[in-house]
Structure formats: structure tokens, C-alpha cells
Coordinates of C-alpha atoms and ligand atoms in Angstrom, one line a residue:
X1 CA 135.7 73.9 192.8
X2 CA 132.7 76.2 193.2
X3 CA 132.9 79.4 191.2
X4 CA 130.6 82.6 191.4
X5 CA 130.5 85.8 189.7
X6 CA 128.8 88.3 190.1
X7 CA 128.0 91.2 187.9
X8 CA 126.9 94.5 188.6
X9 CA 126.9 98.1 188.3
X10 CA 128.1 98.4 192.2
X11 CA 127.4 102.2 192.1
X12 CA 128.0 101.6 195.2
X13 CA 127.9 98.3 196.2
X14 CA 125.7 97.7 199.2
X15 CA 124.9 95.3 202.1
X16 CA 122.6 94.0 199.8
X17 CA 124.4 92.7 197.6
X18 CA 127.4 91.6 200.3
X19 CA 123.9 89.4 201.5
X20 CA 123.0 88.1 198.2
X21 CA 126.8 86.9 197.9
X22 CA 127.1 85.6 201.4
X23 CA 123.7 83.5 200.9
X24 CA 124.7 82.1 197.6
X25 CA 128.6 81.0 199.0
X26 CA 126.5 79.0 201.9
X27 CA 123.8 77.5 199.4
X28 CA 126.3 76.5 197.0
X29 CA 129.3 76.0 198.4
X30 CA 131.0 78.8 196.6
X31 CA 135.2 78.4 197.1
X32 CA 135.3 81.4 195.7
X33 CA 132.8 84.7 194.4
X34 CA 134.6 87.5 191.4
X35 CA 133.0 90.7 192.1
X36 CA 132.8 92.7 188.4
X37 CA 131.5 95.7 188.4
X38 CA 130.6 96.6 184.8
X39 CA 131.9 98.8 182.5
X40 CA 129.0 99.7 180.3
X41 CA 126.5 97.5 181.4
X42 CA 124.5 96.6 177.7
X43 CA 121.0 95.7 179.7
X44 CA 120.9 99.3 181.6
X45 CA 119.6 102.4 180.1
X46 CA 121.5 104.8 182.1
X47 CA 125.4 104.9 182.5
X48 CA 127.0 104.8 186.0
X49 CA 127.7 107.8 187.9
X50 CA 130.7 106.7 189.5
X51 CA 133.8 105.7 187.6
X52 CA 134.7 102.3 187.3
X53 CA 137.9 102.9 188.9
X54 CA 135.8 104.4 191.9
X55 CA 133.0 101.6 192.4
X56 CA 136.1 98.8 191.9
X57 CA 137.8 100.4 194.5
X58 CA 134.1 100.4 196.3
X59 CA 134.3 96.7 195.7
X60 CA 137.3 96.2 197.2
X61 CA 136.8 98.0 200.0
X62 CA 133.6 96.3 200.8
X63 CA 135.0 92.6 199.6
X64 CA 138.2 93.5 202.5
X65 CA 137.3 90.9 204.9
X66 CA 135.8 88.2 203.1
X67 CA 138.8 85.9 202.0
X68 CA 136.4 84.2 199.3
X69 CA 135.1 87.4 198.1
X70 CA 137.7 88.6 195.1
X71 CA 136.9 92.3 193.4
X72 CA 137.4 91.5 189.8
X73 CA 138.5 94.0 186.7
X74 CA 137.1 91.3 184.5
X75 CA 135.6 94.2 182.6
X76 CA 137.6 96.9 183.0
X77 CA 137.8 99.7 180.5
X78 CA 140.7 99.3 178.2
X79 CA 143.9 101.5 178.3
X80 CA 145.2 100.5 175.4
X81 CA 144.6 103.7 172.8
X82 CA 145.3 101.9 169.7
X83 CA 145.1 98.5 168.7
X84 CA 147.2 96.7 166.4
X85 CA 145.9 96.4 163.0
X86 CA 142.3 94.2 162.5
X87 CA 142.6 93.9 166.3
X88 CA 140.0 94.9 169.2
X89 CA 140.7 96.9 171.5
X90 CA 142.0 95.2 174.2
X91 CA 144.1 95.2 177.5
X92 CA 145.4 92.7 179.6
X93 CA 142.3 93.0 182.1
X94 CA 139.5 93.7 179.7
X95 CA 138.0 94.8 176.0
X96 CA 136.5 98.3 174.7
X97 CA 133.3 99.0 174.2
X98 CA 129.8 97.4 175.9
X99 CA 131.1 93.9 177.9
X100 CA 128.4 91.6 177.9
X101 CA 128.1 89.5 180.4
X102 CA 128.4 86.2 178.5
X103 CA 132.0 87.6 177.3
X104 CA 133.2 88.0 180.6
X105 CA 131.7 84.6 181.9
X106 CA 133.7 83.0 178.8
X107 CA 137.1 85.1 179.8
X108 CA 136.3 83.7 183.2
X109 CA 136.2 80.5 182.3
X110 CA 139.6 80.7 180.3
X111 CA 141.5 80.9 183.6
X112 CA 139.0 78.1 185.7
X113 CA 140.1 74.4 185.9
X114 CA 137.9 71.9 183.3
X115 CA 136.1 70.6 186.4
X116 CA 135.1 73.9 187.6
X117 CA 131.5 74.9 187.9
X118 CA 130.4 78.2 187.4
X119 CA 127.4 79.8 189.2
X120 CA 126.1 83.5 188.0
X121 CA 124.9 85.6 191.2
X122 CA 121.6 87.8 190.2
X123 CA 118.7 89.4 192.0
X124 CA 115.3 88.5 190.2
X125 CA 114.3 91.9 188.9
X126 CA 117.3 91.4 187.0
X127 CA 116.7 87.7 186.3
X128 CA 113.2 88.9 184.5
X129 CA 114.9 90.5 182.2
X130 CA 117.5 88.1 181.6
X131 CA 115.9 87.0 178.4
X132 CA 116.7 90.0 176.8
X133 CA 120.7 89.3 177.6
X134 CA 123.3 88.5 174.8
X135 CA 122.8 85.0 173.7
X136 CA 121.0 84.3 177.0
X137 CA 120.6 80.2 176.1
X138 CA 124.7 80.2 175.7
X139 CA 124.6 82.1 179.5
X140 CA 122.7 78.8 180.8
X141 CA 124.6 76.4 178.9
X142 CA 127.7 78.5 180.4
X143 CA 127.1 78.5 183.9
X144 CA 124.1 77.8 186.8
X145 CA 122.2 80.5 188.0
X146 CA 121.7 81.7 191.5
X147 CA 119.1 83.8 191.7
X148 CA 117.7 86.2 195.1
X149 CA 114.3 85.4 195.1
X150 CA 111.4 88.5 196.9
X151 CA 108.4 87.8 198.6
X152 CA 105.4 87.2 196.6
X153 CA 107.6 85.5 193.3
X154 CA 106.7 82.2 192.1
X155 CA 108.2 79.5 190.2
X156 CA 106.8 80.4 187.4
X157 CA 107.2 84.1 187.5
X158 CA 111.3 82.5 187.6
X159 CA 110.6 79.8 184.5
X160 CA 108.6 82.3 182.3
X161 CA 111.8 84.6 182.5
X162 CA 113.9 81.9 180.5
X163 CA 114.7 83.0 176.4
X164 CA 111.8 81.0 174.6
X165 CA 113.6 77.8 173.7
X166 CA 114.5 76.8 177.3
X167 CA 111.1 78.2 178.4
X168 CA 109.1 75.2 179.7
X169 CA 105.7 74.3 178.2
X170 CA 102.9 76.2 179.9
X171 CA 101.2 72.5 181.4
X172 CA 104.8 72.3 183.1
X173 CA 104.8 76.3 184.2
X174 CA 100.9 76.4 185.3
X175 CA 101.5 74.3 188.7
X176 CA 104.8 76.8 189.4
X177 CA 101.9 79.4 189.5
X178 CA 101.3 78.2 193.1
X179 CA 104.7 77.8 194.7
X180 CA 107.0 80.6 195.9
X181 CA 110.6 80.8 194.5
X182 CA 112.7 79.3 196.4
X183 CA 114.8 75.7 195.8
X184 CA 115.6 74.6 192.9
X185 CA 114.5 74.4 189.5
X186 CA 116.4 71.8 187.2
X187 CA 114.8 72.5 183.5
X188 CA 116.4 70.9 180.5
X189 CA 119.1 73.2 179.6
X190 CA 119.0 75.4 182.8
X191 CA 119.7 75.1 186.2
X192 CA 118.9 77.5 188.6
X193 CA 119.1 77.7 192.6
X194 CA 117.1 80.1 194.3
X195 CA 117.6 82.2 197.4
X196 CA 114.4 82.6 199.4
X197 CA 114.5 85.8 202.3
X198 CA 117.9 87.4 201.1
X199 CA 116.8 90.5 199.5
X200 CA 117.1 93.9 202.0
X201 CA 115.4 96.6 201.1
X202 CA 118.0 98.8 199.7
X203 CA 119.3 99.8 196.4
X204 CA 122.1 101.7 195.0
X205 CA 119.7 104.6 193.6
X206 CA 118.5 104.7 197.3
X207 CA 122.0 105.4 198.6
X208 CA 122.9 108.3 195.7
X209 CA 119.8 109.0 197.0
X210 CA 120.7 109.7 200.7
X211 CA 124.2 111.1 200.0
X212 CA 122.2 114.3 198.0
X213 CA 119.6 114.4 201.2
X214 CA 123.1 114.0 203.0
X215 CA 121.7 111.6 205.0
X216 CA 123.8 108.7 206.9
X217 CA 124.6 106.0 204.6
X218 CA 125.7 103.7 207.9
X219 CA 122.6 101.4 207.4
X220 CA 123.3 100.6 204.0
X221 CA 127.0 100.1 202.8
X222 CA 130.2 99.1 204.8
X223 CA 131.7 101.5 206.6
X224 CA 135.1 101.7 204.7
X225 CA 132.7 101.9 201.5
X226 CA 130.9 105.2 203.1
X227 CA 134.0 106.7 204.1
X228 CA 135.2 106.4 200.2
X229 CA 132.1 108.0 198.8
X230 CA 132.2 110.9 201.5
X231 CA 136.2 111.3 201.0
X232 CA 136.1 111.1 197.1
X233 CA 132.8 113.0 197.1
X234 CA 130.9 110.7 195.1
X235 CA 127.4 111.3 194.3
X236 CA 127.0 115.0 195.1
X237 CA 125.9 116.3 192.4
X238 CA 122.7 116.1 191.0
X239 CA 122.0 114.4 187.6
X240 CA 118.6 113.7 185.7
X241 CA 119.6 109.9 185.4
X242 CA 121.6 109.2 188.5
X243 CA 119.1 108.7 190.9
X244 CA 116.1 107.6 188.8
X245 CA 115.9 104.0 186.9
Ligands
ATP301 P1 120.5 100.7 191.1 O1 119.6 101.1 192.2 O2 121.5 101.7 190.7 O3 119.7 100.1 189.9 P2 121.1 98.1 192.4 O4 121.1 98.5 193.9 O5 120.0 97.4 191.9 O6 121.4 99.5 191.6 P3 123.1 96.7 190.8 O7 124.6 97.0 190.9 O8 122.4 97.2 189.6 O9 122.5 97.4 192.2 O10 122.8 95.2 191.1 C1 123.6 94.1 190.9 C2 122.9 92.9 191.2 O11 122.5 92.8 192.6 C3 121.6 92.7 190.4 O12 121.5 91.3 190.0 C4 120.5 93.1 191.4 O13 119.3 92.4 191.1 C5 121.1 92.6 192.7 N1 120.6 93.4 193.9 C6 120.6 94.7 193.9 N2 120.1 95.1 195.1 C7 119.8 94.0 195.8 C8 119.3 93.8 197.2 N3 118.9 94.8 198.0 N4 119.2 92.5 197.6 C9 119.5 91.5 196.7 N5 120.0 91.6 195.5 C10 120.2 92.9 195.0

């Protein structure tokens, strides 16, 4: 079976990413997609503005419909106070403290068959940075990648991103230089599909953005998902961090 996950901050999720995840479940043949939304996402300077109990519940609403779309408390805060002696922290759906995302793909992987492959979900503005992840070579050893590609990215904007020892050799990279990012790119050590046209031009800072302008938020999330934000009132006040990267 076909396994995605995919990891974000969800504050809110979008129709963005619901695209990204469609996309990569045709591409790959993806049985089934784990939405996490991350608890204190190591990679991100700011923390989320919504709770984690809010953008799960986010996730779920927006997931509702989509039988291969399962909202995930991979990384869930823990509610355990205290551990037991020379333990971590840790509950039965997740771990204290920062969750990277190679911890969660591991945890994952503890309840997915030996056959199972696993296929990370990310947008390349995250991809670029992706070198910078927790033992990023164990990540591609871990899992494929399926990366949403942008206009005016090429192949080797997507192989330069790679940590250095999986990084091909620049006579390899310099014909990529030409060719936009989309197929595939099987490097030794990494695998990753790419998803040309997916990417809509929204973003979660955009939509904090529009619930302080209180404008509609109809073009960008699920309805259910709006409903939630304007019910809970989520994103209402302003905050130095919460609408600016
Ligand atoms: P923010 O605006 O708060 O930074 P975001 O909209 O980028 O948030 P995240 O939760 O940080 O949302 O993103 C989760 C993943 O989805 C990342 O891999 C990101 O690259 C990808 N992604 C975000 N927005 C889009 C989009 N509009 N189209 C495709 N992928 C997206």
C-alpha cells in the first residue's frame, strides 16, 4: 500500500493544501494520506496561533469527505504531566517537546505493514529548506518525497535543495538548470516525484490575514473549516508574528 503524510502547521488548513493532497493521491496512487498538523514545528520561527486542538479539529473538518484523507494526532502535545522516572514525556498519541518530522515519519512507520511505502507530501518553499531538517539524509532514506512544484522552478533549483551528501555533482545538476520541475527525479539515495500546476495562490498567513480585514474566507478554506474559525473566533486578534513570516 501507498502511504502519504503530510505535515504542516494547518493554521488553518486551506484549499491549497486539500490540492496538493488530492494531486499527490492521483500521481501516486496514495491508499491512504495522515494529515499532522505539528505541534511545534522545529523548521518555523514563529509558533502557531491557533491551538493544536483547534487546527486538528480544522483538519478534520476539512479531511470530512475524503475517505483516504485521515487527520492525524501523530504529534500531538502530550497530556501526560509527569513521566516515569528516566522516561520522556510521552502519551499514547505523541511526545513533549519540538516533534521533528523524521520522529513522526519513524512512529508512522511503526504501525505500517513491511511492504508499505511511504511518500512525504511538501510544497517546494518548504522543500528548499529541507536540508536544514533533522537528519534530512535519514528523511530520504525513510520515505519518497512528493514535492508541489511553482512556475518558474527547475530541476536543479529541486536537486540543489538535497543535504550535501545526496546532492548530485554539479556536471549532473548543470543540465537540470534548463528543465522545469516536474516528473521525476530518481538520484542515488533520493527519490522524489514532483507535482507540476498544483500550487493556488493562497496561504495560511493570507487567510489570518482576511479574518482581521474580516473579509470572506469562502475562496480559500472549506466551508465547514470557515464556519469553525468564525464560531471559535480564531484569528481575531492581532499579533506581531501571526500574520507575518
Ligand atoms: P503560513 O502562511 O502560515 O506559512 P502555509 O499556508 O504555507 O502557512 P503550512 O501549514 O505552513 O501552510 O504548509 C504545509 C505544507 O503545505 C508546506 O509543505 C507548504 O509548502 C505547503 N503549502 C502551503 N500552501 C500551499 C499552496 N497554496 N499550494 C501548495 N502547497 C502549499
Amino acid at each position: 500500500m501507498n502511504v502519504g503524510l503530510f505535515g504542516g502547521t494547518f493554521d488553518p488548513i486551506h484549499n491549497g493544501h486539500i490540492a496538493l493532497a488530492r494531486a499527490a493521491r492521483e500521481r501516486c496512487e496514495l491508499s491512504r494520506i495522515y494529515f499532522v498538523p505539528a505541534n511545534i514545528p522545529p523548521h518555523k520561527q514563529r509558533a502557531p496561533v491557533a491551538s493544536h486542538f483547534d487546527r486538528y479539529a480544522m483538519v478534520a473538518l476539512a479531511t470530512r469527505e475524503e475517505s483516504a484523507f485521515l487527520p492525524s494526532l501523530l504529534e500531538a502535545p502530550t497530556t501526560v504531566a509527569t513521566p516515569p522516572p528516566g522516561k520522556k514525556k510521552q502519551s499514547e498519541h505523541g511526545v513533549a517537546g519540538a516533534n521533528y518530522t523524521i520522529d513522526t515519519v519513524r512512529r508512522l512507520k511503526q504501525i505500517l505493514k513491511k511492504n508499505d511505502r511511504l511518500f512525504l507530501l511538501i510544497g517546494i518553499d518548504a522543500f528548499q529548506e529541507i536540508a536544514t531538517w533533522h537528519e534530512a539524509e535519514a528523511l530520504f532514506q525513510e520515505c519518497e518525497f512528493i514535492v508541489a512544484s511553482r512556475p518558474g522552478y527547475s530541476l536543479a533549483d529541486v536537486a540543489n535543495s538535497l543535504p550535501k551528501s545526496l546532492r548530485p555533482a554539479p556536471a549532473v545538476t548543470k543540465p537540470f538548470a534548463r528543465q522545469p520541475a516536474k516528473g521525476d527525479l530518481a538520484l542515488k539515495g533520493a527519490t522524489i516525484h514532483l507535482l507540476d500546476d498544483v500550487h493556488q495562490p493562497v496561504s495560511a498567513t493570507a487567510i489570518r490575514e482576511a479574518v482581521l480585514a474580516k473579509r470572506p474566507l469562502r475562496k480559500f478554506v472549506d466551508p465547514a473549516v470557515g464556519e469553525y474559525i468564525k464560531k471559535m473566533a480564531l484569528y481575531r486578534r492581532f499579533s506581531s508574528d501571526s500574520t507575518r513570516r
